[in-house]
């Protein structure tokens, strides 16, 4: 019987996707493009260590408040970096 790994996911995905959508209002040129928003999410996720879980409660239950704040700050920083990175790369491409 093959194993079913479909319940596993990276905890940061949902958080990063939400942070990207929240920050997108400050980057209207990127917000208008689904492809660029996906690029931003990929860049941000690649800057964070993966945290694979099966259930959100499993992850949240074992975190201290300090760890939770560190993760939130890391996500905000990664998303900010990603928007600036994608914006700079897009500007370079349009100059060529």
Coordinates of C-alpha atoms in Angstrom, one line a residue:
X1 CA 0.0 0.0 0.0
X2 CA 1.6 3.3 -1.1
X3 CA 2.0 6.1 1.5
X4 CA -0.2 9.2 1.1
X5 CA 1.8 12.3 1.7
X6 CA -0.9 14.7 0.5
X7 CA -1.6 16.0 4.0
X8 CA 2.0 17.4 4.3
X9 CA 2.7 21.0 3.5
X10 CA 5.2 23.8 4.2
X11 CA 3.7 25.9 7.0
X12 CA 5.2 29.1 5.5
X13 CA 3.3 28.7 2.3
X14 CA 0.0 30.0 3.6
X15 CA 1.6 32.7 5.7
X16 CA 3.8 33.9 2.8
X17 CA 0.8 33.9 0.4
X18 CA -1.2 36.1 2.8
X19 CA 1.8 38.4 3.3
X20 CA 2.3 38.7 -0.4
X21 CA -1.3 39.7 -0.9
X22 CA -1.2 42.2 2.0
X23 CA 2.0 43.8 0.7
X24 CA 0.9 43.8 -3.0
X25 CA -1.1 47.1 -2.5
X26 CA 2.3 48.8 -2.2
X27 CA 3.5 47.4 -5.5
X28 CA 0.7 48.0 -8.0
X29 CA 2.9 47.1 -11.0
X30 CA 3.5 43.7 -9.5
X31 CA 0.0 43.3 -8.1
X32 CA -1.5 43.4 -11.6
X33 CA 0.4 40.3 -12.6
X34 CA -0.3 36.8 -11.3
X35 CA 3.0 35.6 -12.6
X36 CA 4.9 38.3 -10.8
X37 CA 3.0 37.7 -7.5
X38 CA 3.9 34.0 -7.9
X39 CA 7.6 35.0 -8.4
X40 CA 7.5 37.1 -5.3
X41 CA 6.0 34.2 -3.3
X42 CA 8.7 31.8 -4.6
X43 CA 11.6 34.2 -3.8
X44 CA 10.2 34.8 -0.3
X45 CA 9.7 31.0 0.4
X46 CA 13.2 30.3 -0.8
X47 CA 14.6 32.7 1.8
X48 CA 12.8 30.9 4.6
X49 CA 13.7 27.5 6.1
X50 CA 11.0 24.9 5.2
X51 CA 8.7 23.9 8.1
X52 CA 6.8 20.9 7.0
X53 CA 3.7 19.9 9.0
X54 CA 0.6 17.9 8.8
X55 CA -1.7 20.0 11.0
X56 CA -1.5 23.6 11.9
X57 CA -2.3 22.9 15.5
X58 CA 0.8 20.6 15.7
X59 CA 3.0 23.5 14.6
X60 CA 1.4 26.2 16.7
X61 CA 1.1 24.2 19.9
X62 CA 4.8 23.7 20.3
X63 CA 5.9 27.3 19.5
X64 CA 6.7 29.8 22.1
X65 CA 5.5 33.4 21.7
X66 CA 9.0 34.4 20.9
X67 CA 9.4 31.8 18.2
X68 CA 6.1 32.8 16.7
X69 CA 7.2 36.5 16.5
X70 CA 10.6 35.5 15.0
X71 CA 8.8 33.5 12.3
X72 CA 6.3 36.4 11.6
X73 CA 9.2 38.8 11.3
X74 CA 11.2 36.5 9.1
X75 CA 8.2 36.2 6.8
X76 CA 7.7 40.0 6.6
X77 CA 11.4 40.4 5.8
X78 CA 11.4 37.7 3.2
X79 CA 8.3 39.1 1.4
X80 CA 9.7 42.7 1.5
X81 CA 13.0 41.4 0.0
X82 CA 11.1 39.4 -2.6
X83 CA 9.0 42.3 -3.8
X84 CA 12.1 44.5 -4.1
X85 CA 14.0 41.8 -5.9
X86 CA 11.2 41.1 -8.4
X87 CA 10.6 44.8 -9.0
X88 CA 14.3 45.3 -9.7
X89 CA 14.5 42.3 -12.1
X90 CA 11.4 43.4 -13.9
X91 CA 12.8 46.9 -14.4
X92 CA 16.0 45.4 -15.8
X93 CA 14.1 43.3 -18.2
X94 CA 12.1 46.3 -19.5
X95 CA 15.3 48.3 -20.2
X96 CA 16.7 45.6 -22.5

